[in-house]
Short mmCIF file of C-alpha atoms and ligand atoms in Angstrom, two decimals:
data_model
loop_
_atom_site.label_atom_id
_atom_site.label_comp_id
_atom_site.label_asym_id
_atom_site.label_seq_id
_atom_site.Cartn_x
_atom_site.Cartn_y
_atom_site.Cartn_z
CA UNK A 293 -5.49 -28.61 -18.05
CA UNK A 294 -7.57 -25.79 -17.67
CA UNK A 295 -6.13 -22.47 -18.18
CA UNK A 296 -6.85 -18.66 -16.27
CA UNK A 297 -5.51 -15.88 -17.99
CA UNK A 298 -5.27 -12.74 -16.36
CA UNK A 299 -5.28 -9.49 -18.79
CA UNK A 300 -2.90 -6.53 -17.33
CA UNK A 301 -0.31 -6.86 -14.56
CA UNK A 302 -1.11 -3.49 -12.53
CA UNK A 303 -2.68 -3.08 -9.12
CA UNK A 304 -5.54 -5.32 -9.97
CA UNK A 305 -3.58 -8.20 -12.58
CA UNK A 306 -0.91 -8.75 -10.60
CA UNK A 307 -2.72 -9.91 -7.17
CA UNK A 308 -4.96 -11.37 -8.86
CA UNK A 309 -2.44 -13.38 -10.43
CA UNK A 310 -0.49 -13.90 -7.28
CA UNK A 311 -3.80 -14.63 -5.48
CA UNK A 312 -4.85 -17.30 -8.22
CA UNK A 313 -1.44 -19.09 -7.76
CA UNK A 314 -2.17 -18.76 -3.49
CA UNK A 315 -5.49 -19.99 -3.98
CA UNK A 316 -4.25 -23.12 -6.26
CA UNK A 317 -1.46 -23.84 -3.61
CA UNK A 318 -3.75 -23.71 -1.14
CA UNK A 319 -6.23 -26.73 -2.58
CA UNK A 320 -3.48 -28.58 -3.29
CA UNK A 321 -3.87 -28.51 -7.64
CA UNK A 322 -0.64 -28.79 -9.29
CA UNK A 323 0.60 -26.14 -11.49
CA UNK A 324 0.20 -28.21 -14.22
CA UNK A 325 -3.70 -28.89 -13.80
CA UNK A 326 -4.16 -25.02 -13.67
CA UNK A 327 -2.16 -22.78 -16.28
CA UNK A 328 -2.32 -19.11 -14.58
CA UNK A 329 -1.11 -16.66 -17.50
CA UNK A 330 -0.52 -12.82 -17.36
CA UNK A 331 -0.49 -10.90 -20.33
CA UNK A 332 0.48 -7.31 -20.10
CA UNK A 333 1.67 -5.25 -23.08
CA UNK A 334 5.24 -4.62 -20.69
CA UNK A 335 7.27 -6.48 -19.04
CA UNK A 336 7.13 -4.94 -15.38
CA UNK A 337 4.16 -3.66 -13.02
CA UNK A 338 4.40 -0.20 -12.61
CA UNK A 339 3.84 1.65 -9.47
CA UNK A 340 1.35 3.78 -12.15
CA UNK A 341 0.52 5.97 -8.85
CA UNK A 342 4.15 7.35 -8.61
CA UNK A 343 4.52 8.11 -11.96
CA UNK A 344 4.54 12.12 -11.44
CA UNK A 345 7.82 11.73 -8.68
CA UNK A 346 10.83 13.43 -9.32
CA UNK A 347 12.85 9.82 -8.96
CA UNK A 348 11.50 7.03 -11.24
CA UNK A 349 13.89 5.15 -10.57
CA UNK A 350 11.85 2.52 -8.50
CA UNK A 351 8.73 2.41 -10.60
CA UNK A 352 8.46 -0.40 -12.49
CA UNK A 353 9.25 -3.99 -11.60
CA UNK A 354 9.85 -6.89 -13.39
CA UNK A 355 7.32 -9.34 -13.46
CA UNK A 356 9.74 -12.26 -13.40
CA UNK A 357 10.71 -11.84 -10.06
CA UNK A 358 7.05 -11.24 -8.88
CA UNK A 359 5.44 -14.50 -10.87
CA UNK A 360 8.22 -16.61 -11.75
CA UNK A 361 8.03 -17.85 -7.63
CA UNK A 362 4.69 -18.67 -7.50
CA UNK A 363 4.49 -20.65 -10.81
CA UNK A 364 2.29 -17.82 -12.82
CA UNK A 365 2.93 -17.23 -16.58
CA UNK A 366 3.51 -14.21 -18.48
CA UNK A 367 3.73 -13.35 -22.06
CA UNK A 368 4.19 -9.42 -23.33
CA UNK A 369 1.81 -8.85 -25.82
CA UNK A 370 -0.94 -6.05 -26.60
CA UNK A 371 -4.76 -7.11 -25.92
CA UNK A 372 -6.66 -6.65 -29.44
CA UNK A 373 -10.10 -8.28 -29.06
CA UNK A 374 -11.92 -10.68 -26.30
CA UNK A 375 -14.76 -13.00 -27.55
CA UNK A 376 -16.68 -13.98 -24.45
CA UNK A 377 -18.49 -16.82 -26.42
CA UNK A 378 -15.59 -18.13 -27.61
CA UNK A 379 -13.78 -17.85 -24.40
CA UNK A 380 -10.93 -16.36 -26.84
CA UNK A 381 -8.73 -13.16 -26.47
CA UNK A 382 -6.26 -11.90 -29.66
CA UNK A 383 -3.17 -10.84 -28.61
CA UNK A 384 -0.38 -8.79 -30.61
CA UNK A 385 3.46 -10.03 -29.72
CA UNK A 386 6.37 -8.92 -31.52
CA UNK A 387 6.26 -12.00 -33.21
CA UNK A 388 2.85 -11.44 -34.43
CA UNK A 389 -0.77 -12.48 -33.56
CA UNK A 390 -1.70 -14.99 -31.13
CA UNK A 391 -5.25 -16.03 -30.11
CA UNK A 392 -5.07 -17.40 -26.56
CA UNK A 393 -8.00 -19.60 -25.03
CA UNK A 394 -9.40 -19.51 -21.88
CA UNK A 395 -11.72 -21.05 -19.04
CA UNK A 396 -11.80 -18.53 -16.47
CA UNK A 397 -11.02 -14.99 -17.61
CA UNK A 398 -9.75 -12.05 -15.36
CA UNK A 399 -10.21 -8.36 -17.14
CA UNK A 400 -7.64 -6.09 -15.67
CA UNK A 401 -6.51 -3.74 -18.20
CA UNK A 402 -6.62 -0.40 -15.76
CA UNK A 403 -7.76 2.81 -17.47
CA UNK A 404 -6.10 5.84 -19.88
CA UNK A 405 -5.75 9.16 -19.72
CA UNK A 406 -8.78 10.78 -22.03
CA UNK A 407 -6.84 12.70 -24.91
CA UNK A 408 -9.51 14.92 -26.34
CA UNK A 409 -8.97 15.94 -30.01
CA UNK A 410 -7.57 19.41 -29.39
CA UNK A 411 -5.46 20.84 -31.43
CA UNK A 412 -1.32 19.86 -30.78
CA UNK A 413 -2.46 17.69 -27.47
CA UNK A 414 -0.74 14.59 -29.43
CA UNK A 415 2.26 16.10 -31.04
CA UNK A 416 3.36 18.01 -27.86
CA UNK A 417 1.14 17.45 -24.82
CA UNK A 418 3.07 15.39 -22.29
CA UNK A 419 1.23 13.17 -19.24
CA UNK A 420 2.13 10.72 -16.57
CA UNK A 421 -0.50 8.40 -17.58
CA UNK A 422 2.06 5.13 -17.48
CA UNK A 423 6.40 4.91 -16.74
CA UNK A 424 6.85 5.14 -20.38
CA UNK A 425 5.22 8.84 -20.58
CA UNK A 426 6.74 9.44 -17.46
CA UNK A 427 10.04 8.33 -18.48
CA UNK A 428 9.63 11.08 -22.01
CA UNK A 429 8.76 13.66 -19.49
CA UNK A 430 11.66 13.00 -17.92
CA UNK A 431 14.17 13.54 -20.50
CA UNK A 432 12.08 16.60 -21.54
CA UNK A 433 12.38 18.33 -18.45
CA UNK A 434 16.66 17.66 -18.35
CA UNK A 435 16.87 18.62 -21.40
CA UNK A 436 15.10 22.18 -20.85
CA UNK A 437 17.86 23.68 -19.32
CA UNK A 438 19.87 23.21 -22.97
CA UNK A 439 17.24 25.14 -24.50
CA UNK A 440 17.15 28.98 -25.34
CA UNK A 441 13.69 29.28 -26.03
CA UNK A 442 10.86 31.97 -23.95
CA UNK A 443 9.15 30.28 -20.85
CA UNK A 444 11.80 27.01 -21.16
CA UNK A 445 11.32 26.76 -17.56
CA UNK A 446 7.24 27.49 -17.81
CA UNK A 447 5.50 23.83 -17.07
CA UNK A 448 1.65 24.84 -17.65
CA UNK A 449 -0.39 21.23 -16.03
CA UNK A 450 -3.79 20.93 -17.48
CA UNK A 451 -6.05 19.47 -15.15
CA UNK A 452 -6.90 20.21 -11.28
CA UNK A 453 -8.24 16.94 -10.40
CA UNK A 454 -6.22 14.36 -8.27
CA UNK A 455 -3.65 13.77 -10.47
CA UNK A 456 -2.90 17.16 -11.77
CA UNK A 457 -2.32 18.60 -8.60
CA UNK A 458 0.40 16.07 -7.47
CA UNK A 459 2.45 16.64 -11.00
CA UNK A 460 1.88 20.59 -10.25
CA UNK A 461 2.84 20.70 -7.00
CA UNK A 462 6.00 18.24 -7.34
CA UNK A 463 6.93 20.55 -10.23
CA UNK A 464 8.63 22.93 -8.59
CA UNK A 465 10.94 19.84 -7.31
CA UNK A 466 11.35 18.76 -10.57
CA UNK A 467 12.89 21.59 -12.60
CA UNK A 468 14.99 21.86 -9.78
CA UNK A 469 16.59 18.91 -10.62
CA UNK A 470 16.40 19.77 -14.30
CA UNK A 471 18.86 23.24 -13.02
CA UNK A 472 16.22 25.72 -13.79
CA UNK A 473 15.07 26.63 -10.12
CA UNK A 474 15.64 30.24 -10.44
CA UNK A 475 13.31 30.62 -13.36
CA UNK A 476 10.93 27.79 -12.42
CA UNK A 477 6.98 28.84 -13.15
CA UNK A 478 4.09 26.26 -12.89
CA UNK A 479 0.26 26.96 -13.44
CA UNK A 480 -2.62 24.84 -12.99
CA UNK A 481 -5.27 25.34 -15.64
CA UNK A 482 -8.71 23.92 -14.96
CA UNK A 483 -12.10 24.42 -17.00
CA UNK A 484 -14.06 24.29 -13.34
CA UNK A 485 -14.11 28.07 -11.15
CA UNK A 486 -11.89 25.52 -8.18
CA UNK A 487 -8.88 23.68 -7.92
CA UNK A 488 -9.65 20.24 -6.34
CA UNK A 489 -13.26 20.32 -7.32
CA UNK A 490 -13.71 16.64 -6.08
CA UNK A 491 -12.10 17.68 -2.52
CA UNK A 492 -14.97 19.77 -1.50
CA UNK A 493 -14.87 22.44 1.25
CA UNK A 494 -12.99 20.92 3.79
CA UNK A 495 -9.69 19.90 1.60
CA UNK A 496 -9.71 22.39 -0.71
CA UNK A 497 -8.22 25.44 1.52
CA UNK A 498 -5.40 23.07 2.49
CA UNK A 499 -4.58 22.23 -1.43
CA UNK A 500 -4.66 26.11 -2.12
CA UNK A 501 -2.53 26.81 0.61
CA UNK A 502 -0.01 24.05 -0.43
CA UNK A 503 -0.34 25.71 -3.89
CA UNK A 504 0.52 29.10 -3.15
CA UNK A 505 3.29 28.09 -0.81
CA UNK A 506 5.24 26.63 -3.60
CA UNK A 507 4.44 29.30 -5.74
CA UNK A 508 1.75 27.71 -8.75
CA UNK A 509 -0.20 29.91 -10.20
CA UNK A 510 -3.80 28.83 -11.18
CA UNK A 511 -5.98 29.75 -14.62
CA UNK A 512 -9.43 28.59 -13.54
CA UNK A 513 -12.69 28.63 -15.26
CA UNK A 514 -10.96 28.38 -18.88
CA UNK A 515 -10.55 25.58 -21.34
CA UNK A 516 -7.71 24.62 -23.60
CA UNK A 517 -8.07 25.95 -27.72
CA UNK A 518 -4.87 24.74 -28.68
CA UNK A 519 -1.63 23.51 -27.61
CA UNK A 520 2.09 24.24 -29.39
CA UNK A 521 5.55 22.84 -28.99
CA UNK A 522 6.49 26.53 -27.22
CA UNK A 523 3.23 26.84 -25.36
CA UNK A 524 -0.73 26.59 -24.58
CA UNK A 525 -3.35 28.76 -25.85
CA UNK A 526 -6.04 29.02 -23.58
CA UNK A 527 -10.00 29.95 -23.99
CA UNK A 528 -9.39 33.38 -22.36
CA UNK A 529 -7.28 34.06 -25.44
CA UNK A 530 -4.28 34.18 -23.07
CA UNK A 531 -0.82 32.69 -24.79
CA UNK A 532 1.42 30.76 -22.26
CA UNK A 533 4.85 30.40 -23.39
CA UNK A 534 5.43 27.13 -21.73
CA UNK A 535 8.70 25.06 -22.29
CA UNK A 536 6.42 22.30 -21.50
CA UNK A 537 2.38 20.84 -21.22
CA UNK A 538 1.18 18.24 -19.12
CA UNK A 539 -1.97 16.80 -19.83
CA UNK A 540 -3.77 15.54 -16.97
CA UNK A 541 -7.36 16.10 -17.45
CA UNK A 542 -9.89 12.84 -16.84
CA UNK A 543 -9.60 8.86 -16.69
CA UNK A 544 -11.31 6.48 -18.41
CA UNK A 545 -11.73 2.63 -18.41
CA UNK A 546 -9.65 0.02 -20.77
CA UNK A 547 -11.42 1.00 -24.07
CA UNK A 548 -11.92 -2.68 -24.40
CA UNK A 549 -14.57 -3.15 -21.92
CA UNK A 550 -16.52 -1.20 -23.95
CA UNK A 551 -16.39 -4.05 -26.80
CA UNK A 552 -18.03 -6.64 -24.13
CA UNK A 553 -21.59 -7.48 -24.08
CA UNK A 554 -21.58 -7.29 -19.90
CA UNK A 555 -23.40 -4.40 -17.80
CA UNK A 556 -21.47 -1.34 -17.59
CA UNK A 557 -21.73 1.87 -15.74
CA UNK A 558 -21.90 5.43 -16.61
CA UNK A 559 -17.93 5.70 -17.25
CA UNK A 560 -18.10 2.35 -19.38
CA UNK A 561 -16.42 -0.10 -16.40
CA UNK A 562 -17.81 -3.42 -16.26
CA UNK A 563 -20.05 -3.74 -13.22
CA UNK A 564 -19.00 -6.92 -10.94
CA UNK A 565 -20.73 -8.53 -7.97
CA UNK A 566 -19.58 -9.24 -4.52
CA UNK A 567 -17.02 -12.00 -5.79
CA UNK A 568 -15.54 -9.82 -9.01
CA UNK A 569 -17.78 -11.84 -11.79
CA UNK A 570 -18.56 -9.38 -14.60
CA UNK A 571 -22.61 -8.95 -14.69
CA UNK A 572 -24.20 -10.26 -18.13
CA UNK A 573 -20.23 -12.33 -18.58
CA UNK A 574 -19.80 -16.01 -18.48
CA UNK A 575 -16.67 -17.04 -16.77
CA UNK A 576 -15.45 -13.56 -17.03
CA UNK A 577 -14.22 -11.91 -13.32
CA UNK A 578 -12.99 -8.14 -13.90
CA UNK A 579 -11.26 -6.12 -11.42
CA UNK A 580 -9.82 -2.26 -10.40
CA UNK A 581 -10.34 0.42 -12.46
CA UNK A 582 -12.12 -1.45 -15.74
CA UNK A 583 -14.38 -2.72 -13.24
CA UNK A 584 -17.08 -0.66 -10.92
CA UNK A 585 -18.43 -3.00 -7.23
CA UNK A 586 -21.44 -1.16 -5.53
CA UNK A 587 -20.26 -0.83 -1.77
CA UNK A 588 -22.93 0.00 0.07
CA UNK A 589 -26.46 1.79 -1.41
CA UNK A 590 -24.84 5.26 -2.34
CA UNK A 591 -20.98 4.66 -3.20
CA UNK A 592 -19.13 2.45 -5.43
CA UNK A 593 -15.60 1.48 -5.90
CA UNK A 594 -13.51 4.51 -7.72
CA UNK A 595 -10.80 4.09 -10.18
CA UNK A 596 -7.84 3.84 -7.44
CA UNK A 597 -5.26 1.36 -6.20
CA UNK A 598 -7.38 1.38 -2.56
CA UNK A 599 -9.54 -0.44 -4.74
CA UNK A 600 -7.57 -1.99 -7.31
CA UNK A 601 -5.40 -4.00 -4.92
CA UNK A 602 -7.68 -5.85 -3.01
CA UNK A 603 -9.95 -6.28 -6.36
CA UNK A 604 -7.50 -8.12 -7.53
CA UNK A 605 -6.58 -10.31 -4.68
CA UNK A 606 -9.97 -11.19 -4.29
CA UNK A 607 -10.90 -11.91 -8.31
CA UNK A 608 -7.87 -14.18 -8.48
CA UNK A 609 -8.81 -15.96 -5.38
CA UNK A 610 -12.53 -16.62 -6.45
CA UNK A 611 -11.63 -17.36 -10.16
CA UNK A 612 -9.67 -20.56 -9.07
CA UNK A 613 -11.93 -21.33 -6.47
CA UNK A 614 -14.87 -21.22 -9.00
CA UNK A 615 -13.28 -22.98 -11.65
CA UNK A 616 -13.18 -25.49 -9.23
CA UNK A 617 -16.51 -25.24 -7.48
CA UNK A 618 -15.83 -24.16 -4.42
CA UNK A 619 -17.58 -21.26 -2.10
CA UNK A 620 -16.08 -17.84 -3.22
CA UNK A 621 -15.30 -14.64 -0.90
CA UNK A 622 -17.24 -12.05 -1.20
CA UNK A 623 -14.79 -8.43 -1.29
CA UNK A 624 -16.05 -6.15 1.95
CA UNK A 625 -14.64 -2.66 1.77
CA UNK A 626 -15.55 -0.14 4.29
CA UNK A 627 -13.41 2.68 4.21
CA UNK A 628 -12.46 5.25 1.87
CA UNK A 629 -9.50 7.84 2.34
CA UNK A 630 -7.21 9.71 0.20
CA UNK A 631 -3.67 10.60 0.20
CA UNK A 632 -2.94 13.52 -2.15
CA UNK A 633 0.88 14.40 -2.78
CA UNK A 634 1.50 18.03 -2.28
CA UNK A 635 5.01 18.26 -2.81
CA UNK A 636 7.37 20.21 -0.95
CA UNK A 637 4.79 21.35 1.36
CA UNK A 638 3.46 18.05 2.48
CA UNK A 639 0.10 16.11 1.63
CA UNK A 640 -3.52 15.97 2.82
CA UNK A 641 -4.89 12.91 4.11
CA UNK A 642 -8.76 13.07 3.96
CA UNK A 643 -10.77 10.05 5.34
CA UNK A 644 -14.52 9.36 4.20
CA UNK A 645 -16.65 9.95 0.82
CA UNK A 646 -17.13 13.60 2.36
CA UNK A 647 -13.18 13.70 2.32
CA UNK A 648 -12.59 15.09 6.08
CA UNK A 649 -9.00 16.00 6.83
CA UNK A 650 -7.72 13.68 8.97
CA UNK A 651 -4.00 15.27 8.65
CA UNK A 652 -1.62 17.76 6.71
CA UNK A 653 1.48 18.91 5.93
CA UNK A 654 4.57 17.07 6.75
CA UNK A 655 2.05 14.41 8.88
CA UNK A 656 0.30 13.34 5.97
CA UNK A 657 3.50 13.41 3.93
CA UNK A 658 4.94 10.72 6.24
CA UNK A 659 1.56 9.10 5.34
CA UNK A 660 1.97 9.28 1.73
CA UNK A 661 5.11 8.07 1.46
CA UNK A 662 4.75 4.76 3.71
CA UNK A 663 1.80 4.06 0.80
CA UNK A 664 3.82 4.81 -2.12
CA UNK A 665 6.96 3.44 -1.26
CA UNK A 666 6.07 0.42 0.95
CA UNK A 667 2.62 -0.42 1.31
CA UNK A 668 1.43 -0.67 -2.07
CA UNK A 669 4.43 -2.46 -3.86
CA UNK A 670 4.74 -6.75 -3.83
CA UNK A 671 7.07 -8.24 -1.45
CA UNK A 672 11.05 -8.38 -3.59
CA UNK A 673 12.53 -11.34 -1.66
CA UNK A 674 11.69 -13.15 -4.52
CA UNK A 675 10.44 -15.72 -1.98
CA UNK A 676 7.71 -17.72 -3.08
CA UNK A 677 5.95 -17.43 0.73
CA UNK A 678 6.32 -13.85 1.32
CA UNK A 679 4.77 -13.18 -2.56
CA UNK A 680 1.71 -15.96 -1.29
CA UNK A 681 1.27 -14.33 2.19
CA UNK A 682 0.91 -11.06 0.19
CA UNK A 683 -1.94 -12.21 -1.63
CA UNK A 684 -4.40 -13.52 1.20
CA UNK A 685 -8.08 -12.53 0.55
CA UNK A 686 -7.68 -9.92 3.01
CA UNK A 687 -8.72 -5.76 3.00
CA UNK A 688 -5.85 -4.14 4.43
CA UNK A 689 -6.65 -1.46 7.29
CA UNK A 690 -6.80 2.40 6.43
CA UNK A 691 -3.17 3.70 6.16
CA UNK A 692 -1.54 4.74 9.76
CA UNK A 693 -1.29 8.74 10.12
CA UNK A 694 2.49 8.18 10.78
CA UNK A 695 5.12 6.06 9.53
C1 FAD B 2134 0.09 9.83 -11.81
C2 FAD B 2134 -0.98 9.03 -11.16
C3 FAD B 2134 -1.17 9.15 -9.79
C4 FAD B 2134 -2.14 8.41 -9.16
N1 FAD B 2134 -2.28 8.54 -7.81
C5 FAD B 2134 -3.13 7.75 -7.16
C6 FAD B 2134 -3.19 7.79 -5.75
O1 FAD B 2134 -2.52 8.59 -5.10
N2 FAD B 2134 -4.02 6.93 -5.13
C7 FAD B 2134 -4.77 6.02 -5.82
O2 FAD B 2134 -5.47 5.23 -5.20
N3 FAD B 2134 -4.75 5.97 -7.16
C8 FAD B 2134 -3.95 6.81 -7.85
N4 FAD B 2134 -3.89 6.73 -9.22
C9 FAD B 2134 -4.78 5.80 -9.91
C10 FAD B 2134 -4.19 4.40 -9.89
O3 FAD B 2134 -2.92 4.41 -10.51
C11 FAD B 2134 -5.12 3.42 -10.60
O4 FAD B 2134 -6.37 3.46 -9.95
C12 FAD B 2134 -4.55 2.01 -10.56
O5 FAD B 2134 -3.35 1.97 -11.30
C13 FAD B 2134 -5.56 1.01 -11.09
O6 FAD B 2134 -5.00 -0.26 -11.14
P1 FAD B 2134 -5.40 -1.25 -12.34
O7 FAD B 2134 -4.64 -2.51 -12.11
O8 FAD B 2134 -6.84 -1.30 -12.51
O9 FAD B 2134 -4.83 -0.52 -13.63
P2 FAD B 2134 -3.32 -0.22 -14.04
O10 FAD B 2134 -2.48 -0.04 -12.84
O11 FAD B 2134 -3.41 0.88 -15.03
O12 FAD B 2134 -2.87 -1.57 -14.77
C14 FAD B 2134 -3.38 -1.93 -16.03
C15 FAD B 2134 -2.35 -2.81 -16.72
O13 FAD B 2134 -2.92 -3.25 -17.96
C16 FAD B 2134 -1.95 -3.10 -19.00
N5 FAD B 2134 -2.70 -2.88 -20.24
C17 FAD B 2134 -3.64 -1.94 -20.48
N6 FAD B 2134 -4.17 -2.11 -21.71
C18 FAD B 2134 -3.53 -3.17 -22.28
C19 FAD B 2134 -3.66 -3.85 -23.51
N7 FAD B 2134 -4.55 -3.49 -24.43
N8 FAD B 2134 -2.85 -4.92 -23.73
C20 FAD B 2134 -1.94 -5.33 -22.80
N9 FAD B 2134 -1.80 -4.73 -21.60
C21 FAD B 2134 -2.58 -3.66 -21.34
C22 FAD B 2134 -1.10 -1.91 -18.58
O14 FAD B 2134 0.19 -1.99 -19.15
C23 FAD B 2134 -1.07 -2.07 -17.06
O15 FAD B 2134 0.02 -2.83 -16.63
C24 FAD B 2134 -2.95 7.50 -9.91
C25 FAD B 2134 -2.77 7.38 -11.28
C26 FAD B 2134 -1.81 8.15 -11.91
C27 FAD B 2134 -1.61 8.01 -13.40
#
């Protein structure tokens, strides 16, 4: 029997793992010539992208009900080491260490928030890096509202890029729930002179507007010197007393790609050709955010589930078919957009790697919520078909502008 095991069970593992198993039905192998195993270090897939929501209370999944239908494996267990010659991984489990081999080999272990060594960032900076973090915030921000302390209801988010702005601008929503409207206060902080830097000219007026509407201040052009369980100390020398710190400052790629031989790019992902094989790898397919796939001469895949999704569908469909020797698909993706959360106010839908608005407001809210509350998450009729259909070799068309 020849075994593919699948490392991580987010955007990219999971339909790649549901796309192996569709691929294996669809040449007729039996489940018992071609093991398909998932190891993740939890036991659900997490909707990572709506980890800053004020409900997170549909977030993670189960993975039994996604792969137990379609005949795929999985085992909880943290990924230690890979040997490529070998064709080898180590795993952790609570019951100890495991070395699992394999044939074909899909690397789709996602990416982590950077934690830079500053001062009190570990002992009280928060994030929304994956449902468990989310879930501590969580319980944090309820439990403000019991405490008696200066700027309890202060939230200070560290970070202007993509994913600081949606925690900021949900914020508001947030200690709302937690009881503390009336004194709510939010500020961005930022070491560039903009908020949004990636959004260029055209989206950034609509992100400051969305800002100030919902009242969050900015501190721009300043770093962080130190952070303490009743608030941040900034570069400027300015003292926040902040109830609470989330850190959402830069991405990067499953440290463990780093420990592989194969090409990489500038932000350590493993670079993969048209059908998801890791470059200088035998046997070894990689896909979403560890991985980076040169679109077209000037852009290449970024670390997001536009790209993670079909990555994956498309890695687990050309591992089994390669195993197997038959003609792979190569992934063709076209079109870029972005769907940033703004809260309350709405969202901003920009379309194209120059990021022109398409829509705003309340329109692009509509949009935003059809992706992160239908489009993106597996079929749950725990149907066997529907999970297969899901997984078709296939890039999905940009997201409607209305719901
Ligand atoms: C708050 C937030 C908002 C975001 N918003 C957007 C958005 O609006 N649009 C967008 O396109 N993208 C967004 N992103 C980025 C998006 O979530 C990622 O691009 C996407 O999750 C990548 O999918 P992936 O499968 O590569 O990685 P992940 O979804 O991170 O999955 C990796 C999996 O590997 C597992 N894993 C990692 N290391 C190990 C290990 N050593 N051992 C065992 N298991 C391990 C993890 O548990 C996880 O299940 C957002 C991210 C965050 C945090």
């Amino acid at each position: 029997m020849a075994r593919i095991l699948i490392l991580g069970a987010g955007f990219a593992g999971l339909w790649a793992a549901i796309g192996a198993a569709r691929k294996r039905e669809e040449i007729g192998a039996k489940a018992a010539e071609i093991d398909i195993l998932v190891v993740d270090r939890n036991p659900y897939h997490n909707i990572r992208v709506r980890n800053y929501e004020v409900d997170l209370s549909d977030v993670a999944i189960p993975l039994a009900g996604l792969l137990d239908p379609v005949g795929v494996k999985h085992a909880i267990g943290d990924v230690q080491a890979i040997d490529p010659a070998r064709q080898q991984v180590v795993v952790t489990t609570n019951g100890g260490r495991e070395t699992l081999a394999y044939d074909r080999l899909v690397l789709a272990l996602g990416s982590e928030l950077a934690r830079p060594a500053i001062p009190g960032l570990a002992a009280h900076g928060f994030d929304v890096d994956t449902y468990a973090a989310a879930l501590k915030l969580e319980t944090h921000l309820v439990a403000l509202g019991r405490r008696e302390v200066q700027g309890r209801a202060t939230v200070v988010v560290v970070g202007a890029g993509f994913t600081g702005i949606e925690v900021a601008t949900e914020m508001p929503a947030r200690l709302e729930k937690a009881g503390l409207r009336d004194e709510a206060r939010v500020v961005l902080v930022d070491p560039n002179p903009v908020v949004g830097a990636t959004f260029g000219d055209h989206g950034r007026p609509v992100i400051n507007e969305a800002l100030s509407s919902l009242g969050v201040e900015t501190r721009l052009g300043v770093g962080v010197d130190r952070i303490e369980a009743d608030g941040i100390k900034l570069s400027s020398g300015e003292f926040i007393a902040a109830g609470t710190v989330v850190w959402c400052a830069g991405m990067r790629p499953s440290p463990l790609a780093a420990l592989l031989s194969g090409e990489r790019d500038r932000a350590g992902r493993l670079v993969v050709d048209a059908f998801m094989r890791a470059r200088g790898l035998v046997n070894v397919f990689a896909a979403g955010d560890v991985a980076c796939r040169k679109l077209d001469a000037t852009h290449e895949t970024v670390m997001s589930c536009q790209f993670a999704r079909p990555m994956g569908r498309y890695a687990g469909h050309n591992v089994v078919a390669d195993l197997l020797g038959e003609p792979m698909l190569p992934l063709d993706i076209n079109w870029y957009v972005t769907v940033l959360d703004l809260g309350a106010w709405g969202a901003l839908y920009t379309e194209g790697w120059d990021r022109q608005v398409r829509t705003t407001g309340k329109e692009a809210k509509a949009t935003k919520q059809t992706i992160n509350r239908l489009r993106i998450y597996p079929p749950r009729s725990g149907k066997r078909a529907d999970l297969l259909a899901a997984a078709a070799p296939a890039v999905q068309a940009p997201p409607p502008t209305r719901s």
